[in-house]
mmCIF file with all atom_site columns, C-alpha atoms in Angstrom:
data_model
loop_
_atom_site.group_PDB
_atom_site.id
_atom_site.type_symbol
_atom_site.label_atom_id
_atom_site.label_alt_id
_atom_site.label_comp_id
_atom_site.label_asym_id
_atom_site.label_entity_id
_atom_site.label_seq_id
_atom_site.pdbx_PDB_ins_code
_atom_site.Cartn_x
_atom_site.Cartn_y
_atom_site.Cartn_z
_atom_site.occupancy
_atom_site.B_iso_or_equiv
_atom_site.pdbx_formal_charge
_atom_site.auth_seq_id
_atom_site.auth_comp_id
_atom_site.auth_asym_id
_atom_site.auth_atom_id
_atom_site.pdbx_PDB_model_num
ATOM 1   C CA . UNK X 1 1   ? 186.384 60.546 103.043 1.00 67.00 ? 1   UNK X CA 1
ATOM 2   C CA . UNK X 1 2   ? 184.185 63.638 102.806 1.00 65.00 ? 2   UNK X CA 1
ATOM 3   C CA . UNK X 1 3   ? 181.186 61.662 104.109 1.00 68.00 ? 3   UNK X CA 1
ATOM 4   C CA . UNK X 1 4   ? 183.173 60.307 107.050 1.00 63.00 ? 4   UNK X CA 1
ATOM 5   C CA . UNK X 1 5   ? 184.482 63.794 107.858 1.00 63.00 ? 5   UNK X CA 1
ATOM 6   C CA . UNK X 1 6   ? 180.963 65.222 107.673 1.00 63.00 ? 6   UNK X CA 1
ATOM 7   C CA . UNK X 1 7   ? 179.584 62.501 109.927 1.00 65.00 ? 7   UNK X CA 1
ATOM 8   C CA . UNK X 1 8   ? 182.379 63.050 112.440 1.00 62.00 ? 8   UNK X CA 1
ATOM 9   C CA . UNK X 1 9   ? 181.638 66.783 112.496 1.00 68.00 ? 9   UNK X CA 1
ATOM 10  C CA . UNK X 1 10  ? 177.934 66.130 113.027 1.00 64.00 ? 10  UNK X CA 1
ATOM 11  C CA . UNK X 1 11  ? 178.586 63.637 115.821 1.00 69.00 ? 11  UNK X CA 1
ATOM 12  C CA . UNK X 1 12  ? 181.001 66.062 117.446 1.00 67.00 ? 12  UNK X CA 1
ATOM 13  C CA . UNK X 1 13  ? 178.409 68.848 117.345 1.00 67.00 ? 13  UNK X CA 1
ATOM 14  C CA . UNK X 1 14  ? 175.740 66.546 118.772 1.00 64.00 ? 14  UNK X CA 1
ATOM 15  C CA . UNK X 1 15  ? 178.071 65.431 121.543 1.00 69.00 ? 15  UNK X CA 1
ATOM 16  C CA . UNK X 1 16  ? 178.807 69.050 122.431 1.00 70.00 ? 16  UNK X CA 1
ATOM 17  C CA . UNK X 1 17  ? 175.091 69.905 122.524 1.00 68.00 ? 17  UNK X CA 1
ATOM 18  C CA . UNK X 1 18  ? 174.362 66.809 124.602 1.00 68.00 ? 18  UNK X CA 1
ATOM 19  C CA . UNK X 1 19  ? 177.007 67.728 127.158 1.00 70.00 ? 19  UNK X CA 1
ATOM 20  C CA . UNK X 1 20  ? 175.729 71.322 127.317 1.00 70.00 ? 20  UNK X CA 1
ATOM 21  C CA . UNK X 1 21  ? 172.119 70.158 127.699 1.00 65.00 ? 21  UNK X CA 1
ATOM 22  C CA . UNK X 1 22  ? 172.956 67.623 130.377 1.00 69.00 ? 22  UNK X CA 1
ATOM 23  C CA . UNK X 1 23  ? 175.145 70.100 132.273 1.00 73.00 ? 23  UNK X CA 1
ATOM 24  C CA . UNK X 1 24  ? 172.353 72.684 132.219 1.00 74.00 ? 24  UNK X CA 1
ATOM 25  C CA . UNK X 1 25  ? 169.897 70.047 133.390 1.00 78.00 ? 25  UNK X CA 1
ATOM 26  C CA . UNK X 1 26  ? 172.113 69.161 136.370 1.00 81.00 ? 26  UNK X CA 1
ATOM 27  C CA . UNK X 1 27  ? 172.172 72.799 137.450 1.00 85.00 ? 27  UNK X CA 1
ATOM 28  C CA . UNK X 1 28  ? 168.429 73.245 136.964 1.00 88.00 ? 28  UNK X CA 1
ATOM 29  C CA . UNK X 1 29  ? 167.534 70.041 138.808 1.00 90.00 ? 29  UNK X CA 1
ATOM 30  C CA . UNK X 1 30  ? 169.710 71.281 141.664 1.00 92.00 ? 30  UNK X CA 1
ATOM 31  C CA . UNK X 1 31  ? 167.687 74.482 141.801 1.00 91.00 ? 31  UNK X CA 1
ATOM 32  C CA . UNK X 1 32  ? 164.414 72.554 141.748 1.00 95.00 ? 32  UNK X CA 1
ATOM 33  C CA . UNK X 1 33  ? 165.645 70.302 144.565 1.00 95.00 ? 33  UNK X CA 1
ATOM 34  C CA . UNK X 1 34  ? 166.593 73.345 146.647 1.00 95.00 ? 34  UNK X CA 1
ATOM 35  C CA . UNK X 1 35  ? 163.164 74.921 146.176 1.00 95.00 ? 35  UNK X CA 1
ATOM 36  C CA . UNK X 1 36  ? 160.846 71.912 146.255 1.00 96.00 ? 36  UNK X CA 1
ATOM 37  C CA . UNK X 1 37  ? 162.831 69.505 148.433 1.00 95.00 ? 37  UNK X CA 1
ATOM 38  C CA . UNK X 1 38  ? 160.881 66.225 148.783 1.00 95.00 ? 38  UNK X CA 1
ATOM 39  C CA . UNK X 1 39  ? 158.521 67.259 145.965 1.00 96.00 ? 39  UNK X CA 1
ATOM 40  C CA . UNK X 1 40  ? 161.330 67.934 143.482 1.00 95.00 ? 40  UNK X CA 1
ATOM 41  C CA . UNK X 1 41  ? 160.755 64.606 141.695 1.00 96.00 ? 41  UNK X CA 1
ATOM 42  C CA . UNK X 1 42  ? 157.202 65.724 140.898 1.00 97.00 ? 42  UNK X CA 1
ATOM 43  C CA . UNK X 1 43  ? 158.460 68.944 139.312 1.00 96.00 ? 43  UNK X CA 1
ATOM 44  C CA . UNK X 1 44  ? 161.163 67.109 137.340 1.00 95.00 ? 44  UNK X CA 1
ATOM 45  C CA . UNK X 1 45  ? 158.527 64.630 136.158 1.00 95.00 ? 45  UNK X CA 1
ATOM 46  C CA . UNK X 1 46  ? 156.326 67.448 134.878 1.00 96.00 ? 46  UNK X CA 1
ATOM 47  C CA . UNK X 1 47  ? 159.399 69.043 133.266 1.00 95.00 ? 47  UNK X CA 1
ATOM 48  C CA . UNK X 1 48  ? 160.329 65.845 131.433 1.00 93.00 ? 48  UNK X CA 1
ATOM 49  C CA . UNK X 1 49  ? 156.820 65.577 129.991 1.00 94.00 ? 49  UNK X CA 1
ATOM 50  C CA . UNK X 1 50  ? 156.429 69.248 129.137 1.00 93.00 ? 50  UNK X CA 1
ATOM 51  C CA . UNK X 1 51  ? 157.330 68.666 125.473 1.00 92.00 ? 51  UNK X CA 1
ATOM 52  C CA . UNK X 1 52  ? 153.877 67.055 125.212 1.00 91.00 ? 52  UNK X CA 1
ATOM 53  C CA . UNK X 1 53  ? 151.869 69.365 127.490 1.00 90.00 ? 53  UNK X CA 1
ATOM 54  C CA . UNK X 1 54  ? 153.518 72.762 127.022 1.00 90.00 ? 54  UNK X CA 1
ATOM 55  C CA . UNK X 1 55  ? 155.789 72.496 123.980 1.00 89.00 ? 55  UNK X CA 1
ATOM 56  C CA . UNK X 1 56  ? 158.781 73.072 126.254 1.00 91.00 ? 56  UNK X CA 1
ATOM 57  C CA . UNK X 1 57  ? 161.958 71.134 126.856 1.00 92.00 ? 57  UNK X CA 1
ATOM 58  C CA . UNK X 1 58  ? 162.631 69.951 130.385 1.00 93.00 ? 58  UNK X CA 1
ATOM 59  C CA . UNK X 1 59  ? 165.297 72.620 130.814 1.00 92.00 ? 59  UNK X CA 1
ATOM 60  C CA . UNK X 1 60  ? 162.981 75.406 129.620 1.00 92.00 ? 60  UNK X CA 1
ATOM 61  C CA . UNK X 1 61  ? 160.302 74.193 132.037 1.00 95.00 ? 61  UNK X CA 1
ATOM 62  C CA . UNK X 1 62  ? 162.690 74.160 134.994 1.00 94.00 ? 62  UNK X CA 1
ATOM 63  C CA . UNK X 1 63  ? 164.097 77.582 134.093 1.00 93.00 ? 63  UNK X CA 1
ATOM 64  C CA . UNK X 1 64  ? 160.554 78.930 134.112 1.00 93.00 ? 64  UNK X CA 1
ATOM 65  C CA . UNK X 1 65  ? 159.472 77.212 137.306 1.00 94.00 ? 65  UNK X CA 1
ATOM 66  C CA . UNK X 1 66  ? 162.478 78.385 139.304 1.00 93.00 ? 66  UNK X CA 1
ATOM 67  C CA . UNK X 1 67  ? 161.868 81.988 138.231 1.00 92.00 ? 67  UNK X CA 1
ATOM 68  C CA . UNK X 1 68  ? 158.699 82.330 140.324 1.00 93.00 ? 68  UNK X CA 1
ATOM 69  C CA . UNK X 1 69  ? 158.584 79.355 142.696 1.00 92.00 ? 69  UNK X CA 1
ATOM 70  C CA . UNK X 1 70  ? 160.146 81.118 145.687 1.00 93.00 ? 70  UNK X CA 1
ATOM 71  C CA . UNK X 1 71  ? 157.191 83.523 145.734 1.00 93.00 ? 71  UNK X CA 1
ATOM 72  C CA . UNK X 1 72  ? 154.741 80.695 145.070 1.00 95.00 ? 72  UNK X CA 1
ATOM 73  C CA . UNK X 1 73  ? 156.083 78.618 147.951 1.00 96.00 ? 73  UNK X CA 1
ATOM 74  C CA . UNK X 1 74  ? 155.934 81.615 150.274 1.00 94.00 ? 74  UNK X CA 1
ATOM 75  C CA . UNK X 1 75  ? 152.296 82.208 149.336 1.00 93.00 ? 75  UNK X CA 1
ATOM 76  C CA . UNK X 1 76  ? 151.486 78.536 150.054 1.00 95.00 ? 76  UNK X CA 1
ATOM 77  C CA . UNK X 1 77  ? 153.254 78.300 153.422 1.00 95.00 ? 77  UNK X CA 1
ATOM 78  C CA . UNK X 1 78  ? 156.048 76.220 151.853 1.00 95.00 ? 78  UNK X CA 1
ATOM 79  C CA . UNK X 1 79  ? 153.722 73.342 151.018 1.00 96.00 ? 79  UNK X CA 1
ATOM 80  C CA . UNK X 1 80  ? 156.035 71.920 148.359 1.00 96.00 ? 80  UNK X CA 1
ATOM 81  C CA . UNK X 1 81  ? 153.629 69.248 147.108 1.00 97.00 ? 81  UNK X CA 1
ATOM 82  C CA . UNK X 1 82  ? 150.801 71.733 146.522 1.00 96.00 ? 82  UNK X CA 1
ATOM 83  C CA . UNK X 1 83  ? 153.222 74.281 145.048 1.00 96.00 ? 83  UNK X CA 1
ATOM 84  C CA . UNK X 1 84  ? 154.536 71.713 142.554 1.00 97.00 ? 84  UNK X CA 1
ATOM 85  C CA . UNK X 1 85  ? 151.002 71.145 141.266 1.00 97.00 ? 85  UNK X CA 1
ATOM 86  C CA . UNK X 1 86  ? 150.195 74.871 141.153 1.00 96.00 ? 86  UNK X CA 1
ATOM 87  C CA . UNK X 1 87  ? 153.446 75.650 139.350 1.00 96.00 ? 87  UNK X CA 1
ATOM 88  C CA . UNK X 1 88  ? 152.575 73.092 136.683 1.00 96.00 ? 88  UNK X CA 1
ATOM 89  C CA . UNK X 1 89  ? 149.154 74.706 136.249 1.00 96.00 ? 89  UNK X CA 1
ATOM 90  C CA . UNK X 1 90  ? 150.818 78.108 135.842 1.00 96.00 ? 90  UNK X CA 1
ATOM 91  C CA . UNK X 1 91  ? 153.350 76.952 133.251 1.00 96.00 ? 91  UNK X CA 1
ATOM 92  C CA . UNK X 1 92  ? 150.778 75.021 131.238 1.00 95.00 ? 92  UNK X CA 1
ATOM 93  C CA . UNK X 1 93  ? 148.505 78.082 131.313 1.00 96.00 ? 93  UNK X CA 1
ATOM 94  C CA . UNK X 1 94  ? 151.377 80.260 130.086 1.00 95.00 ? 94  UNK X CA 1
ATOM 95  C CA . UNK X 1 95  ? 151.976 77.934 127.148 1.00 93.00 ? 95  UNK X CA 1
ATOM 96  C CA . UNK X 1 96  ? 148.257 77.607 126.358 1.00 93.00 ? 96  UNK X CA 1
ATOM 97  C CA . UNK X 1 97  ? 147.901 81.381 126.377 1.00 94.00 ? 97  UNK X CA 1
ATOM 98  C CA . UNK X 1 98  ? 150.892 81.841 124.075 1.00 91.00 ? 98  UNK X CA 1
ATOM 99  C CA . UNK X 1 99  ? 149.545 79.239 121.647 1.00 87.00 ? 99  UNK X CA 1
ATOM 100 C CA . UNK X 1 100 ? 146.002 80.579 121.603 1.00 88.00 ? 100 UNK X CA 1
ATOM 101 C CA . UNK X 1 101 ? 146.713 84.305 121.642 1.00 88.00 ? 101 UNK X CA 1
ATOM 102 C CA . UNK X 1 102 ? 149.934 84.319 119.624 1.00 85.00 ? 102 UNK X CA 1
ATOM 103 C CA . UNK X 1 103 ? 151.869 86.208 122.302 1.00 88.00 ? 103 UNK X CA 1
ATOM 104 C CA . UNK X 1 104 ? 155.581 85.591 122.834 1.00 89.00 ? 104 UNK X CA 1
ATOM 105 C CA . UNK X 1 105 ? 155.720 83.321 125.865 1.00 89.00 ? 105 UNK X CA 1
ATOM 106 C CA . UNK X 1 106 ? 158.521 85.406 127.418 1.00 92.00 ? 106 UNK X CA 1
ATOM 107 C CA . UNK X 1 107 ? 156.043 88.298 127.778 1.00 94.00 ? 107 UNK X CA 1
ATOM 108 C CA . UNK X 1 108 ? 153.621 86.002 129.578 1.00 95.00 ? 108 UNK X CA 1
ATOM 109 C CA . UNK X 1 109 ? 156.377 84.641 131.819 1.00 93.00 ? 109 UNK X CA 1
ATOM 110 C CA . UNK X 1 110 ? 157.376 88.221 132.681 1.00 94.00 ? 110 UNK X CA 1
ATOM 111 C CA . UNK X 1 111 ? 153.757 88.972 133.567 1.00 96.00 ? 111 UNK X CA 1
ATOM 112 C CA . UNK X 1 112 ? 153.591 86.064 136.020 1.00 96.00 ? 112 UNK X CA 1
ATOM 113 C CA . UNK X 1 113 ? 156.925 87.064 137.547 1.00 94.00 ? 113 UNK X CA 1
ATOM 114 C CA . UNK X 1 114 ? 155.439 90.535 138.016 1.00 95.00 ? 114 UNK X CA 1
ATOM 115 C CA . UNK X 1 115 ? 152.322 89.151 139.714 1.00 96.00 ? 115 UNK X CA 1
ATOM 116 C CA . UNK X 1 116 ? 154.601 87.335 142.157 1.00 93.00 ? 116 UNK X CA 1
ATOM 117 C CA . UNK X 1 117 ? 155.973 90.765 143.153 1.00 92.00 ? 117 UNK X CA 1
ATOM 118 C CA . UNK X 1 118 ? 152.588 92.552 143.284 1.00 93.00 ? 118 UNK X CA 1
ATOM 119 C CA . UNK X 1 119 ? 153.248 94.214 139.941 1.00 95.00 ? 119 UNK X CA 1
ATOM 120 C CA . UNK X 1 120 ? 150.229 94.037 137.634 1.00 97.00 ? 120 UNK X CA 1
ATOM 121 C CA . UNK X 1 121 ? 151.330 96.326 134.789 1.00 96.00 ? 121 UNK X CA 1
ATOM 122 C CA . UNK X 1 122 ? 151.799 93.360 132.436 1.00 96.00 ? 122 UNK X CA 1
ATOM 123 C CA . UNK X 1 123 ? 148.400 91.749 133.048 1.00 97.00 ? 123 UNK X CA 1
ATOM 124 C CA . UNK X 1 124 ? 147.321 92.911 129.593 1.00 96.00 ? 124 UNK X CA 1
ATOM 125 C CA . UNK X 1 125 ? 150.104 90.709 128.110 1.00 96.00 ? 125 UNK X CA 1
ATOM 126 C CA . UNK X 1 126 ? 147.752 87.774 128.666 1.00 96.00 ? 126 UNK X CA 1
ATOM 127 C CA . UNK X 1 127 ? 145.144 89.291 126.307 1.00 95.00 ? 127 UNK X CA 1
ATOM 128 C CA . UNK X 1 128 ? 142.275 88.077 128.466 1.00 96.00 ? 128 UNK X CA 1
ATOM 129 C CA . UNK X 1 129 ? 140.434 91.389 128.383 1.00 95.00 ? 129 UNK X CA 1
ATOM 130 C CA . UNK X 1 130 ? 142.021 92.907 131.482 1.00 96.00 ? 130 UNK X CA 1
ATOM 131 C CA . UNK X 1 131 ? 144.297 95.946 131.627 1.00 96.00 ? 131 UNK X CA 1
ATOM 132 C CA . UNK X 1 132 ? 147.594 96.253 133.428 1.00 96.00 ? 132 UNK X CA 1
ATOM 133 C CA . UNK X 1 133 ? 146.417 97.649 136.755 1.00 96.00 ? 133 UNK X CA 1
ATOM 134 C CA . UNK X 1 134 ? 145.746 96.426 140.251 1.00 96.00 ? 134 UNK X CA 1
ATOM 135 C CA . UNK X 1 135 ? 142.026 97.145 139.880 1.00 97.00 ? 135 UNK X CA 1
ATOM 136 C CA . UNK X 1 136 ? 141.947 94.984 136.761 1.00 97.00 ? 136 UNK X CA 1
ATOM 137 C CA . UNK X 1 137 ? 143.538 92.080 138.640 1.00 97.00 ? 137 UNK X CA 1
ATOM 138 C CA . UNK X 1 138 ? 140.817 92.513 141.263 1.00 97.00 ? 138 UNK X CA 1
ATOM 139 C CA . UNK X 1 139 ? 138.227 92.385 138.478 1.00 97.00 ? 139 UNK X CA 1
ATOM 140 C CA . UNK X 1 140 ? 139.797 89.241 137.025 1.00 97.00 ? 140 UNK X CA 1
ATOM 141 C CA . UNK X 1 141 ? 139.723 87.490 140.396 1.00 97.00 ? 141 UNK X CA 1
ATOM 142 C CA . UNK X 1 142 ? 136.118 88.513 140.950 1.00 97.00 ? 142 UNK X CA 1
ATOM 143 C CA . UNK X 1 143 ? 135.146 87.371 137.452 1.00 97.00 ? 143 UNK X CA 1
ATOM 144 C CA . UNK X 1 144 ? 136.820 83.996 138.012 1.00 96.00 ? 144 UNK X CA 1
ATOM 145 C CA . UNK X 1 145 ? 134.603 83.259 141.017 1.00 95.00 ? 145 UNK X CA 1
ATOM 146 C CA . UNK X 1 146 ? 137.286 81.240 142.791 1.00 95.00 ? 146 UNK X CA 1
ATOM 147 C CA . UNK X 1 147 ? 136.704 82.996 146.120 1.00 95.00 ? 147 UNK X CA 1
ATOM 148 C CA . UNK X 1 148 ? 132.895 82.756 146.144 1.00 92.00 ? 148 UNK X CA 1
ATOM 149 C CA . UNK X 1 149 ? 132.872 86.408 147.173 1.00 93.00 ? 149 UNK X CA 1
ATOM 150 C CA . UNK X 1 150 ? 133.705 89.804 145.728 1.00 95.00 ? 150 UNK X CA 1
ATOM 151 C CA . UNK X 1 151 ? 136.888 91.537 146.836 1.00 96.00 ? 151 UNK X CA 1
ATOM 152 C CA . UNK X 1 152 ? 137.755 95.232 146.736 1.00 95.00 ? 152 UNK X CA 1
ATOM 153 C CA . UNK X 1 153 ? 141.513 94.994 147.260 1.00 95.00 ? 153 UNK X CA 1
ATOM 154 C CA . UNK X 1 154 ? 144.358 92.474 147.039 1.00 95.00 ? 154 UNK X CA 1
ATOM 155 C CA . UNK X 1 155 ? 145.454 92.717 150.651 1.00 92.00 ? 155 UNK X CA 1
ATOM 156 C CA . UNK X 1 156 ? 144.746 89.074 151.471 1.00 91.00 ? 156 UNK X CA 1
ATOM 157 C CA . UNK X 1 157 ? 145.138 87.612 147.983 1.00 95.00 ? 157 UNK X CA 1
ATOM 158 C CA . UNK X 1 158 ? 148.074 85.256 147.533 1.00 95.00 ? 158 UNK X CA 1
ATOM 159 C CA . UNK X 1 159 ? 150.076 84.535 144.390 1.00 96.00 ? 159 UNK X CA 1
ATOM 160 C CA . UNK X 1 160 ? 148.706 80.998 144.139 1.00 96.00 ? 160 UNK X CA 1
ATOM 161 C CA . UNK X 1 161 ? 145.149 82.402 144.172 1.00 96.00 ? 161 UNK X CA 1
ATOM 162 C CA . UNK X 1 162 ? 146.061 84.685 141.267 1.00 97.00 ? 162 UNK X CA 1
ATOM 163 C CA . UNK X 1 163 ? 147.338 81.649 139.360 1.00 97.00 ? 163 UNK X CA 1
ATOM 164 C CA . UNK X 1 164 ? 144.102 79.821 140.126 1.00 97.00 ? 164 UNK X CA 1
ATOM 165 C CA . UNK X 1 165 ? 141.992 82.797 139.005 1.00 97.00 ? 165 UNK X CA 1
ATOM 166 C CA . UNK X 1 166 ? 143.861 83.127 135.694 1.00 97.00 ? 166 UNK X CA 1
ATOM 167 C CA . UNK X 1 167 ? 143.480 79.390 135.144 1.00 97.00 ? 167 UNK X CA 1
ATOM 168 C CA . UNK X 1 168 ? 139.730 79.603 135.697 1.00 97.00 ? 168 UNK X CA 1
ATOM 169 C CA . UNK X 1 169 ? 139.337 82.566 133.324 1.00 97.00 ? 169 UNK X CA 1
ATOM 170 C CA . UNK X 1 170 ? 141.352 80.792 130.630 1.00 96.00 ? 170 UNK X CA 1
ATOM 171 C CA . UNK X 1 171 ? 139.300 77.670 131.189 1.00 95.00 ? 171 UNK X CA 1
ATOM 172 C CA . UNK X 1 172 ? 136.105 79.667 130.704 1.00 95.00 ? 172 UNK X CA 1
ATOM 173 C CA . UNK X 1 173 ? 137.508 81.137 127.470 1.00 94.00 ? 173 UNK X CA 1
ATOM 174 C CA . UNK X 1 174 ? 138.430 77.715 126.081 1.00 93.00 ? 174 UNK X CA 1
ATOM 175 C CA . UNK X 1 175 ? 142.171 78.359 126.217 1.00 93.00 ? 175 UNK X CA 1
ATOM 176 C CA . UNK X 1 176 ? 143.095 75.537 128.608 1.00 91.00 ? 176 UNK X CA 1
ATOM 177 C CA . UNK X 1 177 ? 144.592 72.431 127.024 1.00 89.00 ? 177 UNK X CA 1
ATOM 178 C CA . UNK X 1 178 ? 145.435 73.982 123.661 1.00 86.00 ? 178 UNK X CA 1
ATOM 179 C CA . UNK X 1 179 ? 149.178 73.238 123.927 1.00 84.00 ? 179 UNK X CA 1
ATOM 180 C CA . UNK X 1 180 ? 148.645 69.512 124.425 1.00 83.00 ? 180 UNK X CA 1
ATOM 181 C CA . UNK X 1 181 ? 146.054 69.429 121.642 1.00 84.00 ? 181 UNK X CA 1
ATOM 182 C CA . UNK X 1 182 ? 148.240 71.357 119.196 1.00 80.00 ? 182 UNK X CA 1
ATOM 183 C CA . UNK X 1 183 ? 151.223 69.111 119.998 1.00 78.00 ? 183 UNK X CA 1
ATOM 184 C CA . UNK X 1 184 ? 149.311 66.235 118.448 1.00 78.00 ? 184 UNK X CA 1
ATOM 185 C CA . UNK X 1 185 ? 147.110 67.879 115.809 1.00 82.00 ? 185 UNK X CA 1
ATOM 186 C CA . UNK X 1 186 ? 148.718 70.999 114.298 1.00 80.00 ? 186 UNK X CA 1
ATOM 187 C CA . UNK X 1 187 ? 151.917 71.509 112.328 1.00 81.00 ? 187 UNK X CA 1
ATOM 188 C CA . UNK X 1 188 ? 153.281 74.316 114.495 1.00 81.00 ? 188 UNK X CA 1
ATOM 189 C CA . UNK X 1 189 ? 152.359 72.587 117.759 1.00 82.00 ? 189 UNK X CA 1
ATOM 190 C CA . UNK X 1 190 ? 153.794 69.215 116.756 1.00 84.00 ? 190 UNK X CA 1
ATOM 191 C CA . UNK X 1 191 ? 156.993 70.760 115.369 1.00 84.00 ? 191 UNK X CA 1
ATOM 192 C CA . UNK X 1 192 ? 157.490 72.723 118.589 1.00 84.00 ? 192 UNK X CA 1
ATOM 193 C CA . UNK X 1 193 ? 156.914 69.524 120.547 1.00 86.00 ? 193 UNK X CA 1
ATOM 194 C CA . UNK X 1 194 ? 159.477 67.729 118.392 1.00 87.00 ? 194 UNK X CA 1
ATOM 195 C CA . UNK X 1 195 ? 162.023 70.527 118.935 1.00 88.00 ? 195 UNK X CA 1
ATOM 196 C CA . UNK X 1 196 ? 161.521 70.299 122.702 1.00 88.00 ? 196 UNK X CA 1
ATOM 197 C CA . UNK X 1 197 ? 161.756 66.507 122.547 1.00 89.00 ? 197 UNK X CA 1
ATOM 198 C CA . UNK X 1 198 ? 165.047 66.797 120.638 1.00 87.00 ? 198 UNK X CA 1
ATOM 199 C CA . UNK X 1 199 ? 166.483 69.008 123.389 1.00 87.00 ? 199 UNK X CA 1
ATOM 200 C CA . UNK X 1 200 ? 165.306 66.462 125.949 1.00 87.00 ? 200 UNK X CA 1
ATOM 201 C CA . UNK X 1 201 ? 166.944 63.668 123.964 1.00 88.00 ? 201 UNK X CA 1
ATOM 202 C CA . UNK X 1 202 ? 170.221 65.598 123.821 1.00 82.00 ? 202 UNK X CA 1
ATOM 203 C CA . UNK X 1 203 ? 170.127 65.962 127.597 1.00 82.00 ? 203 UNK X CA 1
ATOM 204 C CA . UNK X 1 204 ? 169.309 62.287 128.109 1.00 83.00 ? 204 UNK X CA 1
ATOM 205 C CA . UNK X 1 205 ? 165.828 62.964 129.493 1.00 85.00 ? 205 UNK X CA 1
ATOM 206 C CA . UNK X 1 206 ? 163.748 60.867 127.073 1.00 83.00 ? 206 UNK X CA 1
ATOM 207 C CA . UNK X 1 207 ? 164.310 57.720 125.032 1.00 86.00 ? 207 UNK X CA 1
ATOM 208 C CA . UNK X 1 208 ? 164.897 57.471 121.286 1.00 87.00 ? 208 UNK X CA 1
ATOM 209 C CA . UNK X 1 209 ? 161.424 55.927 120.946 1.00 89.00 ? 209 UNK X CA 1
ATOM 210 C CA . UNK X 1 210 ? 159.794 58.973 122.565 1.00 88.00 ? 210 UNK X CA 1
ATOM 211 C CA . UNK X 1 211 ? 161.774 61.236 120.248 1.00 88.00 ? 211 UNK X CA 1
ATOM 212 C CA . UNK X 1 212 ? 160.751 59.270 117.161 1.00 89.00 ? 212 UNK X CA 1
ATOM 213 C CA . UNK X 1 213 ? 157.099 59.408 118.231 1.00 91.00 ? 213 UNK X CA 1
ATOM 214 C CA . UNK X 1 214 ? 157.136 63.222 118.289 1.00 88.00 ? 214 UNK X CA 1
ATOM 215 C CA . UNK X 1 215 ? 158.875 63.435 114.904 1.00 88.00 ? 215 UNK X CA 1
ATOM 216 C CA . UNK X 1 216 ? 156.390 60.974 113.410 1.00 90.00 ? 216 UNK X CA 1
ATOM 217 C CA . UNK X 1 217 ? 153.482 63.039 114.763 1.00 89.00 ? 217 UNK X CA 1
ATOM 218 C CA . UNK X 1 218 ? 154.946 66.199 113.199 1.00 86.00 ? 218 UNK X CA 1
ATOM 219 C CA . UNK X 1 219 ? 155.575 64.380 109.908 1.00 89.00 ? 219 UNK X CA 1
ATOM 220 C CA . UNK X 1 220 ? 151.985 63.101 109.764 1.00 88.00 ? 220 UNK X CA 1
ATOM 221 C CA . UNK X 1 221 ? 150.588 66.585 110.401 1.00 85.00 ? 221 UNK X CA 1
ATOM 222 C CA . UNK X 1 222 ? 152.763 68.029 107.645 1.00 86.00 ? 222 UNK X CA 1
ATOM 223 C CA . UNK X 1 223 ? 151.932 65.230 105.167 1.00 85.00 ? 223 UNK X CA 1
ATOM 224 C CA . UNK X 1 224 ? 148.211 65.529 105.889 1.00 84.00 ? 224 UNK X CA 1
ATOM 225 C CA . UNK X 1 225 ? 148.321 69.207 104.908 1.00 80.00 ? 225 UNK X CA 1
ATOM 226 C CA . UNK X 1 226 ? 150.556 69.017 101.840 1.00 77.00 ? 226 UNK X CA 1
ATOM 227 C CA . UNK X 1 227 ? 147.522 69.128 99.554  1.00 71.00 ? 227 UNK X CA 1
#
C-alpha cells in the first residue's frame, strides 16, 4: 500500500511538472513565432537540440533567445532566417563561455542584453580580457578582424556584428564548442545535458530514447571516474 501510494505521488508530481513544462513551452513557442515568423521552426529546432549543444532545455533556450531577438532582428533588417542562425551562435557562445570560464550564465546573458541596448558595462563578464567600456568593445571588434578594417567608434556597428566579433574572439581562444564536447565527455557537462533533456522530456519535446541516451552518457562518465 505504501509503495502504491508513493508511486501515485511520484506520478502526480511528474504529471504536474509535465503540464507546467508543456504550458511554458506553448507560451515560449508563441513568442518565437511572433519574432521569427516563417523562421520560427528553425529556432524551435535549435531549442529542442540545445540540451546537446548548450546544456539548456528547450524552454531555457527560447527564454534566452526572446530576450534579445527584437534588437537582433532590427540590426539585421528583419531577416528572420539570418537572425535565427545568429541567435543560435550567440546562445551557444554564451554557454561555451560559461562552461569554459566558470561564470554564471545569467551574467553572460545580461551582458548580451546590454550590448543589444548599447550598454557595454558588462563586457568584462565574458572574461575575454576586455573591460566594461565602449572603447573596450571597439578593441574587441578590431581584434576579431571581422570587419577587415579598424574602427574608432561604434556608430555603424550593429548588434549582430558584435555577436560575430565575440564569436571570433572565443573561437581564437579555443572556447567555441566546449558545451557540446563537455555534454559527451565530462561529468558536469553530461549531467547538465541530462537535466536539460529531462525538462525536455517532461514538456514532450524529446523521446524516451533520447532521454535515456543522455542519462547513459552521464552514467558512463561517472563510472569511468569512480576510481
